[in-house]
Amino acid sequence: MNDSESASDDARRRVVWLVTRAEAAVEVLEATASDGRWAMTAFSRYRLCELLDITPYNPCAGSPAEDPAALLDEAVQAAEQIVVPIDELSWHLALGEALRTAAADIRMVRDHG
């Protein structure tokens, strides 16, 4: 494995770690909200988890102090460091879009809640 592949693997692991943390943070927010508004973020979050093979709604200790949108913004930057072969280009583009969409949905719900 060369340095470029190693850096790409590290970036992919970082994206998964950040998305997992963001998902856990939203789960905490969703559990404490009485109006169900966080359900509006479910589709974009599920799509993101599917692209990364993350089990959604996995019970893991999330922190309400973490900003899930900021974590996803950081994941966008990390995703840009992932190098993919041409046959995975559509996955890479879908990942970037899914990260941005989930972050936007989270901001919309958080800011209008």
Tab-separated table of N, CA, C and O in Angstrom:
chain	number	residue	atom	x	y	z
A	1	MET	N	0.850	-1.172	0.000
A	1	MET	CA	0.000	0.000	0.000
A	1	MET	C	0.898	1.239	0.000
A	1	MET	O	1.814	1.368	0.790
A	2	ASN	N	0.607	2.157	-0.913
A	2	ASN	CA	1.416	3.373	-0.962
A	2	ASN	C	0.828	4.446	-0.056
A	2	ASN	O	-0.217	4.275	0.558
A	3	ASP	N	1.528	5.563	0.048
A	3	ASP	CA	1.099	6.639	0.951
A	3	ASP	C	-0.266	7.200	0.594
A	3	ASP	O	-1.059	7.553	1.461
A	4	SER	N	-0.540	7.287	-0.709
A	4	SER	CA	-1.824	7.820	-1.167
A	4	SER	C	-2.971	6.900	-0.742
A	4	SER	O	-4.011	7.377	-0.283
A	5	GLU	N	-2.795	5.586	-0.895
A	5	GLU	CA	-3.831	4.640	-0.493
A	5	GLU	C	-4.026	4.659	1.017
A	5	GLU	O	-5.142	4.587	1.511
A	6	SER	N	-2.928	4.776	1.749
A	6	SER	CA	-2.991	4.823	3.204
A	6	SER	C	-3.740	6.080	3.666
A	6	SER	O	-4.588	6.019	4.552
A	7	ALA	N	-3.443	7.207	3.063
A	7	ALA	CA	-4.119	8.462	3.412
A	7	ALA	C	-5.608	8.376	3.074
A	7	ALA	O	-6.453	8.863	3.823
A	8	SER	N	-5.927	7.742	1.941
A	8	SER	CA	-7.318	7.584	1.544
A	8	SER	C	-8.065	6.677	2.519
A	8	SER	O	-9.202	6.963	2.902
A	9	ASP	N	-7.433	5.588	2.947
A	9	ASP	CA	-8.045	4.694	3.930
A	9	ASP	C	-8.265	5.413	5.256
A	9	ASP	O	-9.296	5.242	5.908
A	10	ASP	N	-7.280	6.212	5.666
A	10	ASP	CA	-7.418	6.995	6.902
A	10	ASP	C	-8.583	7.970	6.784
A	10	ASP	O	-9.355	8.143	7.733
A	11	ALA	N	-8.722	8.613	5.625
A	11	ALA	CA	-9.815	9.567	5.404
A	11	ALA	C	-11.165	8.850	5.461
A	11	ALA	O	-12.113	9.360	6.061
A	12	ARG	N	-11.239	7.673	4.867
A	12	ARG	CA	-12.497	6.911	4.878
A	12	ARG	C	-12.867	6.528	6.318
A	12	ARG	O	-14.024	6.666	6.717
A	13	ARG	N	-11.897	6.064	7.084
A	13	ARG	CA	-12.154	5.717	8.487
A	13	ARG	C	-12.589	6.953	9.275
A	13	ARG	O	-13.483	6.879	10.123
A	14	ARG	N	-11.974	8.084	8.992
A	14	ARG	CA	-12.343	9.330	9.685
A	14	ARG	C	-13.776	9.732	9.347
A	14	ARG	O	-14.530	10.150	10.222
A	15	VAL	N	-14.160	9.601	8.092
A	15	VAL	CA	-15.536	9.921	7.691
A	15	VAL	C	-16.516	9.029	8.457
A	15	VAL	O	-17.503	9.516	9.005
A	16	VAL	N	-16.242	7.736	8.505
A	16	VAL	CA	-17.131	6.809	9.223
A	16	VAL	C	-17.209	7.186	10.695
A	16	VAL	O	-18.298	7.225	11.281
A	17	TRP	N	-16.072	7.513	11.297
A	17	TRP	CA	-16.038	7.887	12.710
A	17	TRP	C	-16.851	9.161	12.955
A	17	TRP	O	-17.640	9.239	13.902
A	18	LEU	N	-16.677	10.162	12.112
A	18	LEU	CA	-17.402	11.424	12.263
A	18	LEU	C	-18.903	11.244	12.060
A	18	LEU	O	-19.710	11.800	12.815
A	19	VAL	N	-19.278	10.473	11.058
A	19	VAL	CA	-20.704	10.242	10.799
A	19	VAL	C	-21.326	9.451	11.951
A	19	VAL	O	-22.452	9.749	12.371
A	20	THR	N	-20.603	8.485	12.481
A	20	THR	CA	-21.108	7.720	13.620
A	20	THR	C	-21.329	8.620	14.816
A	20	THR	O	-22.351	8.526	15.512
A	21	ARG	N	-20.403	9.524	15.086
A	21	ARG	CA	-20.556	10.482	16.186
A	21	ARG	C	-21.740	11.416	15.934
A	21	ARG	O	-22.508	11.721	16.850
A	22	ALA	N	-21.875	11.897	14.700
A	22	ALA	CA	-22.992	12.782	14.365
A	22	ALA	C	-24.319	12.054	14.545
A	22	ALA	O	-25.277	12.621	15.094
A	23	GLU	N	-24.387	10.822	14.099
A	23	GLU	CA	-25.605	10.023	14.229
A	23	GLU	C	-25.953	9.836	15.709
A	23	GLU	O	-27.106	9.978	16.103
A	24	ALA	N	-24.961	9.543	16.517
A	24	ALA	CA	-25.202	9.363	17.951
A	24	ALA	C	-25.686	10.661	18.591
A	24	ALA	O	-26.593	10.638	19.441
A	25	ALA	N	-25.121	11.784	18.184
A	25	ALA	CA	-25.542	13.080	18.726
A	25	ALA	C	-26.992	13.378	18.344
A	25	ALA	O	-27.774	13.860	19.172
A	26	VAL	N	-27.360	13.084	17.105
A	26	VAL	CA	-28.749	13.316	16.675
A	26	VAL	C	-29.694	12.392	17.436
A	26	VAL	O	-30.792	12.796	17.818
A	27	GLU	N	-29.262	11.164	17.659
A	27	GLU	CA	-30.104	10.229	18.418
A	27	GLU	C	-30.412	10.780	19.813
A	27	GLU	O	-31.533	10.650	20.297
A	28	VAL	N	-29.424	11.394	20.449
A	28	VAL	CA	-29.644	11.997	21.770
A	28	VAL	C	-30.634	13.162	21.644
A	28	VAL	O	-31.570	13.277	22.442
A	29	LEU	N	-30.438	14.006	20.640
A	29	LEU	CA	-31.347	15.140	20.430
A	29	LEU	C	-32.761	14.654	20.134
A	29	LEU	O	-33.742	15.207	20.644
A	30	GLU	N	-32.858	13.615	19.328
A	30	GLU	CA	-34.159	13.065	18.961
A	30	GLU	C	-34.871	12.475	20.181
A	30	GLU	O	-36.074	12.644	20.348
A	31	ALA	N	-34.110	11.823	21.040
A	31	ALA	CA	-34.698	11.198	22.222
A	31	ALA	C	-35.182	12.236	23.233
A	31	ALA	O	-36.122	11.969	23.998
A	32	THR	N	-34.567	13.404	23.231
A	32	THR	CA	-34.949	14.429	24.211
A	32	THR	C	-35.973	15.423	23.672
A	32	THR	O	-36.535	16.197	24.448
A	33	ALA	N	-36.217	15.417	22.376
A	33	ALA	CA	-37.210	16.331	21.788
A	33	ALA	C	-38.592	15.693	21.893
A	33	ALA	O	-38.766	14.513	21.593
A	34	SER	N	-39.554	16.464	22.293
A	34	SER	CA	-40.904	15.920	22.476
A	34	SER	C	-41.775	16.058	21.233
A	34	SER	O	-42.838	15.447	21.164
A	35	ASP	N	-41.332	16.840	20.257
A	35	ASP	CA	-42.194	17.122	19.111
A	35	ASP	C	-41.917	16.268	17.876
A	35	ASP	O	-42.612	16.396	16.873
A	36	GLY	N	-40.924	15.412	17.895
A	36	GLY	CA	-40.657	14.521	16.773
A	36	GLY	C	-40.048	15.171	15.550
A	36	GLY	O	-39.952	14.563	14.497
A	37	ARG	N	-39.607	16.422	15.671
A	37	ARG	CA	-39.094	17.140	14.501
A	37	ARG	C	-37.837	16.503	13.910
A	37	ARG	O	-37.559	16.657	12.732
A	38	TRP	N	-37.057	15.799	14.741
A	38	TRP	CA	-35.820	15.199	14.235
A	38	TRP	C	-36.088	14.079	13.240
A	38	TRP	O	-35.202	13.691	12.483
A	39	ALA	N	-37.315	13.584	13.210
A	39	ALA	CA	-37.672	12.559	12.230
A	39	ALA	C	-37.512	13.077	10.800
A	39	ALA	O	-37.295	12.306	9.875
A	40	MET	N	-37.572	14.398	10.645
A	40	MET	CA	-37.399	14.983	9.309
A	40	MET	C	-35.978	14.804	8.771
A	40	MET	O	-35.741	14.992	7.593
A	41	THR	N	-35.057	14.433	9.637
A	41	THR	CA	-33.678	14.210	9.190
A	41	THR	C	-33.401	12.742	8.906
A	41	THR	O	-32.312	12.391	8.460
A	42	ALA	N	-34.369	11.887	9.167
A	42	ALA	CA	-34.137	10.439	9.108
A	42	ALA	C	-33.711	9.957	7.724
A	42	ALA	O	-32.791	9.142	7.608
A	43	PHE	N	-34.349	10.427	6.663
A	43	PHE	CA	-34.029	9.911	5.334
A	43	PHE	C	-32.590	10.230	4.944
A	43	PHE	O	-31.849	9.350	4.493
A	44	SER	N	-32.184	11.476	5.108
A	44	SER	CA	-30.823	11.844	4.692
A	44	SER	C	-29.778	11.151	5.561
A	44	SER	O	-28.721	10.732	5.072
A	45	ARG	N	-30.075	10.993	6.837
A	45	ARG	CA	-29.140	10.296	7.723
A	45	ARG	C	-29.062	8.822	7.372
A	45	ARG	O	-27.982	8.223	7.350
A	46	TYR	N	-30.197	8.214	7.063
A	46	TYR	CA	-30.215	6.791	6.697
A	46	TYR	C	-29.442	6.571	5.394
A	46	TYR	O	-28.662	5.617	5.278
A	47	ARG	N	-29.646	7.445	4.430
A	47	ARG	CA	-28.925	7.349	3.153
A	47	ARG	C	-27.418	7.399	3.389
A	47	ARG	O	-26.654	6.627	2.811
A	48	LEU	N	-26.991	8.286	4.240
A	48	LEU	CA	-25.581	8.425	4.569
A	48	LEU	C	-25.052	7.157	5.232
A	48	LEU	O	-23.983	6.648	4.869
A	49	CYS	N	-25.796	6.629	6.170
A	49	CYS	CA	-25.378	5.388	6.834
A	49	CYS	C	-25.298	4.226	5.847
A	49	CYS	O	-24.379	3.398	5.918
A	50	GLU	N	-26.224	4.171	4.919
A	50	GLU	CA	-26.202	3.119	3.896
A	50	GLU	C	-24.948	3.211	3.032
A	50	GLU	O	-24.312	2.204	2.732
A	51	LEU	N	-24.589	4.409	2.620
A	51	LEU	CA	-23.398	4.586	1.780
A	51	LEU	C	-22.121	4.165	2.493
A	51	LEU	O	-21.166	3.719	1.865
A	52	LEU	N	-22.107	4.308	3.813
A	52	LEU	CA	-20.902	4.007	4.591
A	52	LEU	C	-20.974	2.665	5.317
A	52	LEU	O	-20.085	2.326	6.072
A	53	ASP	N	-22.051	1.924	5.103
A	53	ASP	CA	-22.251	0.640	5.792
A	53	ASP	C	-22.223	0.784	7.306
A	53	ASP	O	-21.642	-0.030	8.020
A	54	ILE	N	-22.842	1.856	7.788
A	54	ILE	CA	-22.987	2.092	9.227
A	54	ILE	C	-24.388	1.640	9.611
A	54	ILE	O	-25.353	1.949	8.917
A	55	THR	N	-24.494	0.939	10.715
A	55	THR	CA	-25.805	0.537	11.196
A	55	THR	C	-26.498	1.764	11.782
A	55	THR	O	-26.036	2.314	12.775
A	56	PRO	N	-27.580	2.222	11.135
A	56	PRO	CA	-28.275	3.388	11.679
A	56	PRO	C	-29.008	3.021	12.964
A	56	PRO	O	-29.341	1.866	13.198
A	57	TYR	N	-29.232	4.013	13.753
A	57	TYR	CA	-29.964	3.855	15.009
A	57	TYR	C	-29.269	2.856	15.923
A	57	TYR	O	-29.900	2.164	16.697
A	58	ASN	N	-27.958	2.773	15.787
A	58	ASN	CA	-27.168	1.905	16.635
A	58	ASN	C	-27.046	2.559	18.000
A	58	ASN	O	-26.621	3.705	18.095
A	59	PRO	N	-27.421	1.852	19.042
A	59	PRO	CA	-27.314	2.482	20.359
A	59	PRO	C	-25.852	2.715	20.733
A	59	PRO	O	-25.121	1.779	20.973
A	60	CYS	N	-25.453	3.938	20.663
A	60	CYS	CA	-24.089	4.267	21.068
A	60	CYS	C	-24.158	5.580	21.809
A	60	CYS	O	-25.072	6.366	21.615
A	61	ALA	N	-23.254	5.783	22.685
A	61	ALA	CA	-23.303	6.947	23.567
A	61	ALA	C	-22.991	8.216	22.792
A	61	ALA	O	-21.852	8.448	22.416
A	62	GLY	N	-24.005	8.977	22.530
A	62	GLY	CA	-23.814	10.254	21.858
A	62	GLY	C	-23.810	11.381	22.863
A	62	GLY	O	-24.288	11.238	23.981
A	63	SER	N	-23.277	12.491	22.453
A	63	SER	CA	-23.216	13.651	23.324
A	63	SER	C	-24.043	14.780	22.726
A	63	SER	O	-23.809	15.189	21.593
A	64	PRO	N	-25.014	15.291	23.472
A	64	PRO	CA	-25.795	16.413	22.958
A	64	PRO	C	-24.955	17.682	22.836
A	64	PRO	O	-25.355	18.629	22.188
A	65	ALA	N	-23.767	17.675	23.443
A	65	ALA	CA	-22.887	18.844	23.349
A	65	ALA	C	-22.213	18.919	21.988
A	65	ALA	O	-21.740	19.977	21.582
A	66	GLU	N	-22.156	17.781	21.278
A	66	GLU	CA	-21.528	17.794	19.959
A	66	GLU	C	-22.522	18.305	18.925
A	66	GLU	O	-23.694	17.949	18.953
A	67	ASP	N	-22.034	19.116	18.007
A	67	ASP	CA	-22.868	19.645	16.930
A	67	ASP	C	-22.803	18.669	15.767
A	67	ASP	O	-21.777	18.579	15.089
A	68	PRO	N	-23.881	17.914	15.511
A	68	PRO	CA	-23.833	16.916	14.445
A	68	PRO	C	-23.597	17.531	13.065
A	68	PRO	O	-22.913	16.927	12.229
A	69	ALA	N	-24.106	18.723	12.821
A	69	ALA	CA	-23.886	19.370	11.519
A	69	ALA	C	-22.411	19.712	11.335
A	69	ALA	O	-21.853	19.529	10.254
A	70	ALA	N	-21.765	20.185	12.392
A	70	ALA	CA	-20.336	20.497	12.317
A	70	ALA	C	-19.510	19.231	12.101
A	70	ALA	O	-18.530	19.235	11.342
A	71	LEU	N	-19.924	18.131	12.741
A	71	LEU	CA	-19.229	16.861	12.527
A	71	LEU	C	-19.356	16.427	11.069
A	71	LEU	O	-18.395	15.946	10.463
A	72	LEU	N	-20.534	16.621	10.486
A	72	LEU	CA	-20.728	16.246	9.079
A	72	LEU	C	-19.957	17.177	8.151
A	72	LEU	O	-19.450	16.734	7.115
A	73	ASP	N	-19.848	18.453	8.512
A	73	ASP	CA	-19.020	19.371	7.719
A	73	ASP	C	-17.566	18.893	7.720
A	73	ASP	O	-16.891	18.934	6.690
A	74	GLU	N	-17.114	18.460	8.871
A	74	GLU	CA	-15.746	17.932	8.974
A	74	GLU	C	-15.612	16.655	8.150
A	74	GLU	O	-14.581	16.413	7.512
A	75	ALA	N	-16.665	15.848	8.133
A	75	ALA	CA	-16.656	14.622	7.332
A	75	ALA	C	-16.597	14.932	5.835
A	75	ALA	O	-15.960	14.204	5.070
A	76	VAL	N	-17.244	16.025	5.407
A	76	VAL	CA	-17.163	16.442	3.995
A	76	VAL	C	-15.709	16.698	3.620
A	76	VAL	O	-15.230	16.246	2.573
A	77	GLN	N	-15.007	17.417	4.482
A	77	GLN	CA	-13.598	17.714	4.207
A	77	GLN	C	-12.769	16.438	4.157
A	77	GLN	O	-11.904	16.284	3.289
A	78	ALA	N	-13.026	15.517	5.078
A	78	ALA	CA	-12.295	14.254	5.080
A	78	ALA	C	-12.632	13.434	3.836
A	78	ALA	O	-11.745	12.798	3.244
A	79	ALA	N	-13.896	13.448	3.421
A	79	ALA	CA	-14.319	12.678	2.246
A	79	ALA	C	-13.624	13.155	0.981
A	79	ALA	O	-13.380	12.371	0.065
A	80	GLU	N	-13.294	14.436	0.942
A	80	GLU	CA	-12.593	14.957	-0.231
A	80	GLU	C	-11.190	14.381	-0.368
A	80	GLU	O	-10.596	14.439	-1.438
A	81	GLN	N	-10.680	13.777	0.707
A	81	GLN	CA	-9.346	13.170	0.682
A	81	GLN	C	-9.384	11.697	0.279
A	81	GLN	O	-8.338	11.074	0.114
A	82	ILE	N	-10.590	11.147	0.118
A	82	ILE	CA	-10.718	9.747	-0.273
A	82	ILE	C	-10.469	9.634	-1.776
A	82	ILE	O	-11.106	10.326	-2.572
A	83	VAL	N	-9.545	8.771	-2.132
A	83	VAL	CA	-9.235	8.510	-3.534
A	83	VAL	C	-9.955	7.223	-3.924
A	83	VAL	O	-9.814	6.196	-3.242
A	84	VAL	N	-10.733	7.296	-4.996
A	84	VAL	CA	-11.482	6.119	-5.434
A	84	VAL	C	-11.161	5.810	-6.893
A	84	VAL	O	-10.868	6.724	-7.674
A	85	PRO	N	-11.251	4.531	-7.245
A	85	PRO	CA	-11.102	4.192	-8.659
A	85	PRO	C	-12.320	4.696	-9.435
A	85	PRO	O	-13.369	4.996	-8.846
A	86	ILE	N	-12.185	4.762	-10.721
A	86	ILE	CA	-13.245	5.318	-11.578
A	86	ILE	C	-14.587	4.609	-11.386
A	86	ILE	O	-15.631	5.250	-11.426
A	87	ASP	N	-14.555	3.306	-11.098
A	87	ASP	CA	-15.821	2.579	-10.939
A	87	ASP	C	-16.516	2.901	-9.609
A	87	ASP	O	-17.664	2.519	-9.400
A	88	GLU	N	-15.854	3.624	-8.703
A	88	GLU	CA	-16.470	4.048	-7.447
A	88	GLU	C	-16.734	5.554	-7.415
A	88	GLU	O	-17.111	6.095	-6.370
A	89	LEU	N	-16.551	6.209	-8.546
A	89	LEU	CA	-16.729	7.651	-8.594
A	89	LEU	C	-18.156	8.071	-8.241
A	89	LEU	O	-18.360	9.035	-7.502
A	90	SER	N	-19.147	7.329	-8.716
A	90	SER	CA	-20.532	7.699	-8.397
A	90	SER	C	-20.790	7.564	-6.901
A	90	SER	O	-21.516	8.379	-6.314
A	91	TRP	N	-20.195	6.553	-6.250
A	91	TRP	CA	-20.322	6.408	-4.799
A	91	TRP	C	-19.715	7.619	-4.095
A	91	TRP	O	-20.306	8.170	-3.172
A	92	HIS	N	-18.547	8.040	-4.553
A	92	HIS	CA	-17.852	9.168	-3.931
A	92	HIS	C	-18.672	10.449	-4.071
A	92	HIS	O	-18.792	11.229	-3.117
A	93	LEU	N	-19.246	10.669	-5.244
A	93	LEU	CA	-20.092	11.846	-5.456
A	93	LEU	C	-21.354	11.769	-4.593
A	93	LEU	O	-21.779	12.769	-4.003
A	94	ALA	N	-21.947	10.575	-4.522
A	94	ALA	CA	-23.148	10.395	-3.697
A	94	ALA	C	-22.827	10.627	-2.221
A	94	ALA	O	-23.638	11.209	-1.489
A	95	LEU	N	-21.646	10.202	-1.789
A	95	LEU	CA	-21.243	10.404	-0.397
A	95	LEU	C	-21.150	11.891	-0.071
A	95	LEU	O	-21.685	12.352	0.942
A	96	GLY	N	-20.486	12.652	-0.926
A	96	GLY	CA	-20.379	14.096	-0.702
A	96	GLY	C	-21.741	14.761	-0.628
A	96	GLY	O	-21.995	15.582	0.257
A	97	GLU	N	-22.625	14.389	-1.542
A	97	GLU	CA	-23.971	14.959	-1.552
A	97	GLU	C	-24.749	14.545	-0.306
A	97	GLU	O	-25.446	15.360	0.310
A	98	ALA	N	-24.632	13.294	0.093
A	98	ALA	CA	-25.349	12.805	1.274
A	98	ALA	C	-24.862	13.510	2.544
A	98	ALA	O	-25.670	13.848	3.414
A	99	LEU	N	-23.564	13.725	2.647
A	99	LEU	CA	-23.017	14.438	3.805
A	99	LEU	C	-23.564	15.862	3.872
A	99	LEU	O	-23.998	16.325	4.937
A	100	ARG	N	-23.543	16.558	2.738
A	100	ARG	CA	-24.040	17.942	2.709
A	100	ARG	C	-25.538	18.015	2.996
A	100	ARG	O	-26.001	18.905	3.717
A	101	THR	N	-26.295	17.085	2.440
A	101	THR	CA	-27.746	17.071	2.636
A	101	THR	C	-28.100	16.790	4.090
A	101	THR	O	-28.961	17.471	4.670
A	102	ALA	N	-27.440	15.802	4.686
A	102	ALA	CA	-27.725	15.478	6.089
A	102	ALA	C	-27.380	16.666	6.989
A	102	ALA	O	-28.144	17.001	7.902
A	103	ALA	N	-26.256	17.315	6.732
A	103	ALA	CA	-25.870	18.486	7.529
A	103	ALA	C	-26.906	19.603	7.378
A	103	ALA	O	-27.302	20.239	8.369
A	104	ALA	N	-27.364	19.841	6.155
A	104	ALA	CA	-28.366	20.884	5.914
A	104	ALA	C	-29.689	20.547	6.603
A	104	ALA	O	-30.326	21.427	7.204
A	105	ASP	N	-30.110	19.285	6.531
A	105	ASP	CA	-31.352	18.875	7.194
A	105	ASP	C	-31.255	19.064	8.710
A	105	ASP	O	-32.192	19.540	9.351
A	106	ILE	N	-30.113	18.689	9.276
A	106	ILE	CA	-29.907	18.837	10.717
A	106	ILE	C	-29.956	20.310	11.107
A	106	ILE	O	-30.603	20.683	12.092
A	107	ARG	N	-29.310	21.155	10.321
A	107	ARG	CA	-29.335	22.597	10.614
A	107	ARG	C	-30.755	23.152	10.527
A	107	ARG	O	-31.160	23.971	11.354
A	108	MET	N	-31.490	22.725	9.514
A	108	MET	CA	-32.855	23.207	9.333
A	108	MET	C	-33.709	22.856	10.544
A	108	MET	O	-34.414	23.708	11.093
A	109	VAL	N	-33.624	21.627	11.004
A	109	VAL	CA	-34.417	21.204	12.155
A	109	VAL	C	-33.934	21.901	13.429
A	109	VAL	O	-34.729	22.391	14.219
A	110	ARG	N	-32.640	21.947	13.621
A	110	ARG	CA	-32.078	22.560	14.826
A	110	ARG	C	-32.419	24.057	14.902
A	110	ARG	O	-32.820	24.562	15.940
A	111	ASP	N	-32.292	24.754	13.789
A	111	ASP	CA	-32.471	26.217	13.776
A	111	ASP	C	-33.941	26.645	13.799
A	111	ASP	O	-34.242	27.782	14.136
A	112	HIS	N	-34.838	25.730	13.437
A	112	HIS	CA	-36.264	26.068	13.420
A	112	HIS	C	-37.037	25.321	14.489
A	112	HIS	O	-38.251	25.235	14.415
A	113	GLY	N	-36.305	24.799	15.455
A	113	GLY	CA	-36.959	24.000	16.497
A	113	GLY	C	-37.366	24.724	17.686
A	113	GLY	O	-37.510	25.745	18.064
